[in-house]
C-alpha cells in the first residue's frame, strides 16, 4: 500500500475542524484528496464477494493489478475524463413477503470514486447534520434513535407523537435542488460535476438503459449521504430552527433516514405540524406515505381514556422495535 494514508486522514480532520468552526465556509479545494492512497483505502473496505456491476469486474480481478489500476483511475479523475457507468438493476426477494425489491449494483470503479467522495463530504457535513439524524451516519444506528426516543418519552411531558415516512424518497429526490444544497458548502466544481455525473449515470435493467432524472444513485455508497443532505435542508433545519421554536410546549424530531418521529407536549402543535409538514415537503417534490404516517395520542392520559372506552391498545413500535419506559413497553391507544 502506498504511503501518505496518514496524510489523507490528517487533511480530512483539518477539513472537519474548519467545517465545524466556520459553518458558513464554502470549500473550494477538495478534489485533490482523490489520490491513490485515498482510493486504496476505499478498495480495502469493499466486500470481497460483492456482486459486480455492468462492467463485470470483481474485486479479485481488479486487485490483480491494483496499483496501476488506481493510478490510471486517479489520472482520469483529475483530467475530468472519468465517466460513471449506469447502475445494474436486479431484483431480490423482499424478506417476509413474496415480493421482489430492486437492487442497484454500481461498477467497481464507481464504488471506489463514490466512497472517496463520501469521505470528503462526510468530513464537512458530519459537522452540520443535527444530532437527531441517525440514519446511515458514522457511529449512529437505529438503536441510538430508539434510545433517544425512549429517553424523550420517559423524561419529557410527551402526549402526542407524529410518525411519518416519505413515499419513495430515494427515487424522488429533486436532483437540481440537491445540487443547490451542495453548493451551500461545496464550491469545488470538480466535486460538484462528478456528483452530478453519478446522479445522471442512469440504470440498466434487462439490457435496457433508463435515464435517472430524479433520485439518488441506486445502490451507490454516496446515496445515503446525499439523502441525509437533502433532508437536512428540506426538513431538519425547518423543524429545529423554525417549527419547534413556534411550539407552545416540548417538540423534538428524531429521524432515521426518510422515516421520522416527532414528539409533542401539546396536541395543537402536533396537529399543526402534521398539517404543515405536507406543504413543506411539497416544496422539495416530496410526499408522505399515507399508510405509514399517523398522529398518535400517547402517554398515561391516553391509556386511561382508552381503558375507559375499551379501545384496543398495543405496544408503541418504531423502526421495528418497541419503545420502553422504566423497562416496560409503552402502550398506544387506537380507536
PDB file of N, CA, C and O in Angstrom, residues 116-171:
ATOM      1  N   UNK A 116     -14.705   7.562  -2.087  1.00  0.00           N
ATOM      2  CA  UNK A 116     -13.780   8.661  -1.847  1.00  0.00           C
ATOM      3  C   UNK A 116     -14.509   9.971  -1.651  1.00  0.00           C
ATOM      4  O   UNK A 116     -14.186  10.760  -0.748  1.00  0.00           O
ATOM      5  N   UNK A 117     -15.519  10.231  -2.486  1.00  0.00           N
ATOM      6  CA  UNK A 117     -16.311  11.446  -2.331  1.00  0.00           C
ATOM      7  C   UNK A 117     -17.044  11.461  -0.994  1.00  0.00           C
ATOM      8  O   UNK A 117     -17.179  12.520  -0.357  1.00  0.00           O
ATOM      9  N   UNK A 118     -17.521  10.303  -0.561  1.00  0.00           N
ATOM     10  CA  UNK A 118     -18.204  10.221   0.731  1.00  0.00           C
ATOM     11  C   UNK A 118     -17.265  10.636   1.862  1.00  0.00           C
ATOM     12  O   UNK A 118     -17.655  11.380   2.772  1.00  0.00           O
ATOM     13  N   UNK A 119     -16.032  10.170   1.830  1.00  0.00           N
ATOM     14  CA  UNK A 119     -15.085  10.544   2.882  1.00  0.00           C
ATOM     15  C   UNK A 119     -14.899  12.056   2.951  1.00  0.00           C
ATOM     16  O   UNK A 119     -14.837  12.647   4.038  1.00  0.00           O
ATOM     17  N   UNK A 120     -14.798  12.672   1.791  1.00  0.00           N
ATOM     18  CA  UNK A 120     -14.608  14.127   1.750  1.00  0.00           C
ATOM     19  C   UNK A 120     -15.851  14.853   2.255  1.00  0.00           C
ATOM     20  O   UNK A 120     -15.780  15.742   3.117  1.00  0.00           O
ATOM     21  N   UNK A 121     -17.011  14.477   1.727  1.00  0.00           N
ATOM     22  CA  UNK A 121     -18.248  15.146   2.101  1.00  0.00           C
ATOM     23  C   UNK A 121     -18.597  14.900   3.568  1.00  0.00           C
ATOM     24  O   UNK A 121     -19.106  15.795   4.259  1.00  0.00           O
ATOM     25  N   UNK A 122     -18.320  13.695   4.037  1.00  0.00           N
ATOM     26  CA  UNK A 122     -18.619  13.366   5.420  1.00  0.00           C
ATOM     27  C   UNK A 122     -17.841  14.252   6.391  1.00  0.00           C
ATOM     28  O   UNK A 122     -18.366  14.655   7.432  1.00  0.00           O
ATOM     29  N   UNK A 123     -16.596  14.545   6.041  1.00  0.00           N
ATOM     30  CA  UNK A 123     -15.780  15.399   6.902  1.00  0.00           C
ATOM     31  C   UNK A 123     -16.456  16.748   7.123  1.00  0.00           C
ATOM     32  O   UNK A 123     -16.359  17.336   8.214  1.00  0.00           O
ATOM     33  N   UNK A 124     -17.164  17.223   6.113  1.00  0.00           N
ATOM     34  CA  UNK A 124     -17.834  18.520   6.215  1.00  0.00           C
ATOM     35  C   UNK A 124     -19.208  18.393   6.854  1.00  0.00           C
ATOM     36  O   UNK A 124     -19.522  19.055   7.850  1.00  0.00           O
ATOM     37  N   UNK A 125     -20.031  17.508   6.304  1.00  0.00           N
ATOM     38  CA  UNK A 125     -21.435  17.503   6.700  1.00  0.00           C
ATOM     39  C   UNK A 125     -21.702  16.842   8.043  1.00  0.00           C
ATOM     40  O   UNK A 125     -22.748  17.109   8.653  1.00  0.00           O
ATOM     41  N   UNK A 126     -20.784  16.027   8.528  1.00  0.00           N
ATOM     42  CA  UNK A 126     -20.964  15.499   9.877  1.00  0.00           C
ATOM     43  C   UNK A 126     -20.897  16.610  10.917  1.00  0.00           C
ATOM     44  O   UNK A 126     -21.350  16.441  12.043  1.00  0.00           O
ATOM     45  N   UNK A 127     -20.335  17.737  10.545  1.00  0.00           N
ATOM     46  CA  UNK A 127     -20.303  18.886  11.446  1.00  0.00           C
ATOM     47  C   UNK A 127     -21.603  19.680  11.378  1.00  0.00           C
ATOM     48  O   UNK A 127     -21.919  20.451  12.291  1.00  0.00           O
ATOM     49  N   UNK A 128     -22.357  19.509  10.285  1.00  0.00           N
ATOM     50  CA  UNK A 128     -23.575  20.288  10.058  1.00  0.00           C
ATOM     51  C   UNK A 128     -24.839  19.556  10.475  1.00  0.00           C
ATOM     52  O   UNK A 128     -25.788  20.182  10.966  1.00  0.00           O
ATOM     53  N   UNK A 129     -24.891  18.242  10.257  1.00  0.00           N
ATOM     54  CA  UNK A 129     -26.121  17.497  10.499  1.00  0.00           C
ATOM     55  C   UNK A 129     -26.545  17.600  11.962  1.00  0.00           C
ATOM     56  O   UNK A 129     -25.708  17.639  12.868  1.00  0.00           O
ATOM     57  N   UNK A 130     -27.856  17.621  12.184  1.00  0.00           N
ATOM     58  CA  UNK A 130     -28.372  17.709  13.550  1.00  0.00           C
ATOM     59  C   UNK A 130     -28.102  16.397  14.295  1.00  0.00           C
ATOM     60  O   UNK A 130     -27.978  15.336  13.686  1.00  0.00           O
ATOM     61  N   UNK A 131     -28.032  16.478  15.601  1.00  0.00           N
ATOM     62  CA  UNK A 131     -27.745  15.293  16.417  1.00  0.00           C
ATOM     63  C   UNK A 131     -28.822  14.231  16.273  1.00  0.00           C
ATOM     64  O   UNK A 131     -28.545  13.038  16.375  1.00  0.00           O
ATOM     65  N   UNK A 132     -30.065  14.665  16.057  1.00  0.00           N
ATOM     66  CA  UNK A 132     -31.182  13.716  15.998  1.00  0.00           C
ATOM     67  C   UNK A 132     -31.440  13.160  14.610  1.00  0.00           C
ATOM     68  O   UNK A 132     -32.525  12.672  14.308  1.00  0.00           O
ATOM     69  N   UNK A 133     -30.432  13.192  13.743  1.00  0.00           N
ATOM     70  CA  UNK A 133     -30.453  12.477  12.469  1.00  0.00           C
ATOM     71  C   UNK A 133     -29.577  11.240  12.645  1.00  0.00           C
ATOM     72  O   UNK A 133     -28.377  11.354  12.895  1.00  0.00           O
ATOM     73  N   UNK A 134     -30.168  10.048  12.520  1.00  0.00           N
ATOM     74  CA  UNK A 134     -29.458   8.826  12.908  1.00  0.00           C
ATOM     75  C   UNK A 134     -29.167   7.862  11.766  1.00  0.00           C
ATOM     76  O   UNK A 134     -28.362   6.957  11.917  1.00  0.00           O
ATOM     77  N   UNK A 135     -29.814   8.020  10.631  1.00  0.00           N
ATOM     78  CA  UNK A 135     -29.658   7.023   9.576  1.00  0.00           C
ATOM     79  C   UNK A 135     -28.375   7.155   8.787  1.00  0.00           C
ATOM     80  O   UNK A 135     -28.014   8.252   8.357  1.00  0.00           O
ATOM     81  N   UNK A 136     -27.674   6.046   8.597  1.00  0.00           N
ATOM     82  CA  UNK A 136     -26.504   5.968   7.712  1.00  0.00           C
ATOM     83  C   UNK A 136     -25.408   6.961   8.093  1.00  0.00           C
ATOM     84  O   UNK A 136     -24.757   7.543   7.225  1.00  0.00           O
ATOM     85  N   UNK A 137     -25.191   7.131   9.384  1.00  0.00           N
ATOM     86  CA  UNK A 137     -24.141   8.048   9.817  1.00  0.00           C
ATOM     87  C   UNK A 137     -23.124   7.318  10.682  1.00  0.00           C
ATOM     88  O   UNK A 137     -23.475   6.390  11.421  1.00  0.00           O
ATOM     89  N   UNK A 138     -21.848   7.723  10.614  1.00  0.00           N
ATOM     90  CA  UNK A 138     -20.808   7.038  11.393  1.00  0.00           C
ATOM     91  C   UNK A 138     -21.109   7.096  12.884  1.00  0.00           C
ATOM     92  O   UNK A 138     -21.428   8.154  13.423  1.00  0.00           O
ATOM     93  N   UNK A 139     -21.038   5.945  13.532  1.00  0.00           N
ATOM     94  CA  UNK A 139     -21.227   5.890  14.976  1.00  0.00           C
ATOM     95  C   UNK A 139     -22.665   6.016  15.431  1.00  0.00           C
ATOM     96  O   UNK A 139     -22.925   6.148  16.627  1.00  0.00           O
ATOM     97  N   UNK A 140     -23.638   5.980  14.489  1.00  0.00           N
ATOM     98  CA  UNK A 140     -25.048   6.077  14.861  1.00  0.00           C
ATOM     99  C   UNK A 140     -25.802   4.897  14.262  1.00  0.00           C
ATOM    100  O   UNK A 140     -25.421   4.370  13.226  1.00  0.00           O
ATOM    101  N   UNK A 141     -26.887   4.523  14.925  1.00  0.00           N
ATOM    102  CA  UNK A 141     -27.635   3.355  14.478  1.00  0.00           C
ATOM    103  C   UNK A 141     -29.116   3.519  14.805  1.00  0.00           C
ATOM    104  O   UNK A 141     -29.525   4.459  15.493  1.00  0.00           O
ATOM    105  N   UNK A 142     -29.891   2.555  14.335  1.00  0.00           N
ATOM    106  CA  UNK A 142     -31.314   2.519  14.654  1.00  0.00           C
ATOM    107  C   UNK A 142     -31.539   2.433  16.163  1.00  0.00           C
ATOM    108  O   UNK A 142     -32.454   3.040  16.711  1.00  0.00           O
ATOM    109  N   UNK A 143     -30.675   1.683  16.840  1.00  0.00           N
ATOM    110  CA  UNK A 143     -30.808   1.543  18.297  1.00  0.00           C
ATOM    111  C   UNK A 143     -30.559   2.874  19.005  1.00  0.00           C
ATOM    112  O   UNK A 143     -31.180   3.157  20.032  1.00  0.00           O
ATOM    113  N   UNK A 144     -29.661   3.688  18.457  1.00  0.00           N
ATOM    114  CA  UNK A 144     -29.423   5.011  19.044  1.00  0.00           C
ATOM    115  C   UNK A 144     -30.660   5.894  18.893  1.00  0.00           C
ATOM    116  O   UNK A 144     -31.023   6.641  19.803  1.00  0.00           O
ATOM    117  N   UNK A 145     -31.308   5.816  17.720  1.00  0.00           N
ATOM    118  CA  UNK A 145     -32.535   6.585  17.504  1.00  0.00           C
ATOM    119  C   UNK A 145     -33.619   6.133  18.473  1.00  0.00           C
ATOM    120  O   UNK A 145     -34.336   6.959  19.064  1.00  0.00           O
ATOM    121  N   UNK A 146     -33.732   4.837  18.643  1.00  0.00           N
ATOM    122  CA  UNK A 146     -34.739   4.289  19.558  1.00  0.00           C
ATOM    123  C   UNK A 146     -34.460   4.713  20.990  1.00  0.00           C
ATOM    124  O   UNK A 146     -35.372   5.057  21.752  1.00  0.00           O
ATOM    125  N   UNK A 147     -33.177   4.725  21.367  1.00  0.00           N
ATOM    126  CA  UNK A 147     -32.793   5.139  22.723  1.00  0.00           C
ATOM    127  C   UNK A 147     -33.150   6.609  22.954  1.00  0.00           C
ATOM    128  O   UNK A 147     -33.678   6.968  24.011  1.00  0.00           O
ATOM    129  N   UNK A 148     -32.887   7.452  21.964  1.00  0.00           N
ATOM    130  CA  UNK A 148     -33.230   8.867  22.086  1.00  0.00           C
ATOM    131  C   UNK A 148     -34.730   9.057  22.236  1.00  0.00           C
ATOM    132  O   UNK A 148     -35.199   9.880  23.031  1.00  0.00           O
ATOM    133  N   UNK A 149     -35.496   8.270  21.482  1.00  0.00           N
ATOM    134  CA  UNK A 149     -36.951   8.361  21.560  1.00  0.00           C
ATOM    135  C   UNK A 149     -37.451   7.893  22.924  1.00  0.00           C
ATOM    136  O   UNK A 149     -38.316   8.532  23.536  1.00  0.00           O
ATOM    137  N   UNK A 150     -36.898   6.793  23.415  1.00  0.00           N
ATOM    138  CA  UNK A 150     -37.299   6.277  24.731  1.00  0.00           C
ATOM    139  C   UNK A 150     -36.997   7.294  25.831  1.00  0.00           C
ATOM    140  O   UNK A 150     -37.817   7.521  26.735  1.00  0.00           O
ATOM    141  N   UNK A 151     -35.829   7.913  25.764  1.00  0.00           N
ATOM    142  CA  UNK A 151     -35.463   8.909  26.769  1.00  0.00           C
ATOM    143  C   UNK A 151     -36.369  10.130  26.708  1.00  0.00           C
ATOM    144  O   UNK A 151     -36.704  10.721  27.744  1.00  0.00           O
ATOM    145  N   UNK A 152     -36.785  10.490  25.489  1.00  0.00           N
ATOM    146  CA  UNK A 152     -37.668  11.650  25.341  1.00  0.00           C
ATOM    147  C   UNK A 152     -39.025  11.392  25.982  1.00  0.00           C
ATOM    148  O   UNK A 152     -39.531  12.219  26.746  1.00  0.00           O
ATOM    149  N   UNK A 153     -39.632  10.245  25.669  1.00  0.00           N
ATOM    150  CA  UNK A 153     -40.964   9.976  26.216  1.00  0.00           C
ATOM    151  C   UNK A 153     -40.903   9.665  27.711  1.00  0.00           C
ATOM    152  O   UNK A 153     -41.892   9.811  28.423  1.00  0.00           O
ATOM    153  N   UNK A 154     -39.727   9.252  28.182  1.00  0.00           N
ATOM    154  CA  UNK A 154     -39.588   8.941  29.604  1.00  0.00           C
ATOM    155  C   UNK A 154     -39.357  10.194  30.440  1.00  0.00           C
ATOM    156  O   UNK A 154     -39.873  10.309  31.557  1.00  0.00           O
ATOM    157  N   UNK A 155     -38.604  11.137  29.896  1.00  0.00           N
ATOM    158  CA  UNK A 155     -38.164  12.277  30.703  1.00  0.00           C
ATOM    159  C   UNK A 155     -38.859  13.590  30.384  1.00  0.00           C
ATOM    160  O   UNK A 155     -38.671  14.573  31.100  1.00  0.00           O
ATOM    161  N   UNK A 156     -39.629  13.619  29.286  1.00  0.00           N
ATOM    162  CA  UNK A 156     -40.303  14.866  28.910  1.00  0.00           C
ATOM    163  C   UNK A 156     -41.816  14.638  28.893  1.00  0.00           C
ATOM    164  O   UNK A 156     -42.282  13.511  28.721  1.00  0.00           O
ATOM    165  N   UNK A 157     -42.598  15.705  29.043  1.00  0.00           N
ATOM    166  CA  UNK A 157     -44.072  15.555  29.069  1.00  0.00           C
ATOM    167  C   UNK A 157     -44.650  15.388  27.666  1.00  0.00           C
ATOM    168  O   UNK A 157     -45.240  16.315  27.098  1.00  0.00           O
ATOM    169  N   UNK A 158     -44.474  14.209  27.105  1.00  0.00           N
ATOM    170  CA  UNK A 158     -44.918  13.940  25.734  1.00  0.00           C
ATOM    171  C   UNK A 158     -46.311  13.322  25.747  1.00  0.00           C
ATOM    172  O   UNK A 158     -46.534  12.283  26.371  1.00  0.00           O
ATOM    173  N   UNK A 159     -47.239  13.954  25.030  1.00  0.00           N
ATOM    174  CA  UNK A 159     -48.620  13.474  24.969  1.00  0.00           C
ATOM    175  C   UNK A 159     -49.083  13.110  23.561  1.00  0.00           C
ATOM    176  O   UNK A 159     -50.125  12.472  23.398  1.00  0.00           O
ATOM    177  N   UNK A 160     -48.305  13.538  22.568  1.00  0.00           N
ATOM    178  CA  UNK A 160     -48.695  13.271  21.182  1.00  0.00           C
ATOM    179  C   UNK A 160     -47.436  13.004  20.357  1.00  0.00           C
ATOM    180  O   UNK A 160     -46.407  13.639  20.553  1.00  0.00           O
ATOM    181  N   UNK A 161     -47.562  12.056  19.436  1.00  0.00           N
ATOM    182  CA  UNK A 161     -46.449  11.696  18.561  1.00  0.00           C
ATOM    183  C   UNK A 161     -46.942  11.665  17.116  1.00  0.00           C
ATOM    184  O   UNK A 161     -48.008  11.119  16.823  1.00  0.00           O
ATOM    185  N   UNK A 162     -46.174  12.270  16.236  1.00  0.00           N
ATOM    186  CA  UNK A 162     -46.447  12.171  14.804  1.00  0.00           C
ATOM    187  C   UNK A 162     -45.391  11.254  14.196  1.00  0.00           C
ATOM    188  O   UNK A 162     -44.190  11.513  14.308  1.00  0.00           O
ATOM    189  N   UNK A 163     -45.841  10.163  13.602  1.00  0.00           N
ATOM    190  CA  UNK A 163     -44.948   9.237  12.898  1.00  0.00           C
ATOM    191  C   UNK A 163     -45.121   9.472  11.402  1.00  0.00           C
ATOM    192  O   UNK A 163     -46.246   9.542  10.906  1.00  0.00           O
ATOM    193  N   UNK A 164     -44.009   9.617  10.686  1.00  0.00           N
ATOM    194  CA  UNK A 164     -44.109   9.941   9.263  1.00  0.00           C
ATOM    195  C   UNK A 164     -43.056   9.192   8.460  1.00  0.00           C
ATOM    196  O   UNK A 164     -41.968   8.888   8.952  1.00  0.00           O
ATOM    197  N   UNK A 165     -43.397   8.917   7.222  1.00  0.00           N
ATOM    198  CA  UNK A 165     -42.496   8.242   6.290  1.00  0.00           C
ATOM    199  C   UNK A 165     -42.685   8.892   4.925  1.00  0.00           C
ATOM    200  O   UNK A 165     -43.804   9.151   4.508  1.00  0.00           O
ATOM    201  N   UNK A 166     -41.575   9.154   4.227  1.00  0.00           N
ATOM    202  CA  UNK A 166     -41.645   9.810   2.925  1.00  0.00           C
ATOM    203  C   UNK A 166     -41.777   8.759   1.834  1.00  0.00           C
ATOM    204  O   UNK A 166     -41.009   7.796   1.784  1.00  0.00           O
ATOM    205  N   UNK A 167     -42.725   8.949   0.949  1.00  0.00           N
ATOM    206  CA  UNK A 167     -43.024   7.970  -0.102  1.00  0.00           C
ATOM    207  C   UNK A 167     -41.931   7.955  -1.167  1.00  0.00           C
ATOM    208  O   UNK A 167     -41.599   8.985  -1.752  1.00  0.00           O
ATOM    209  N   UNK A 168     -41.363   6.773  -1.403  1.00  0.00           N
ATOM    210  CA  UNK A 168     -40.374   6.591  -2.459  1.00  0.00           C
ATOM    211  C   UNK A 168     -39.256   7.615  -2.431  1.00  0.00           C
ATOM    212  O   UNK A 168     -38.837   8.111  -3.484  1.00  0.00           O
ATOM    213  N   UNK A 169     -38.749   7.925  -1.247  1.00  0.00           N
ATOM    214  CA  UNK A 169     -37.843   9.062  -1.094  1.00  0.00           C
ATOM    215  C   UNK A 169     -36.623   9.000  -2.007  1.00  0.00           C
ATOM    216  O   UNK A 169     -36.326   9.945  -2.740  1.00  0.00           O
ATOM    217  N   UNK A 170     -35.891   7.893  -1.978  1.00  0.00           N
ATOM    218  CA  UNK A 170     -34.623   7.830  -2.706  1.00  0.00           C
ATOM    219  C   UNK A 170     -34.821   7.952  -4.221  1.00  0.00           C
ATOM    220  O   UNK A 170     -33.903   8.337  -4.939  1.00  0.00           O
ATOM    221  N   UNK A 171     -36.026   7.627  -4.700  1.00  0.00           N
ATOM    222  CA  UNK A 171     -36.306   7.723  -6.135  1.00  0.00           C
ATOM    223  C   UNK A 171     -36.868   9.073  -6.549  1.00  0.00           C
ATOM    224  O   UNK A 171     -36.956   9.364  -7.751  1.00  0.00           O
TER     225      UNK A 171
END
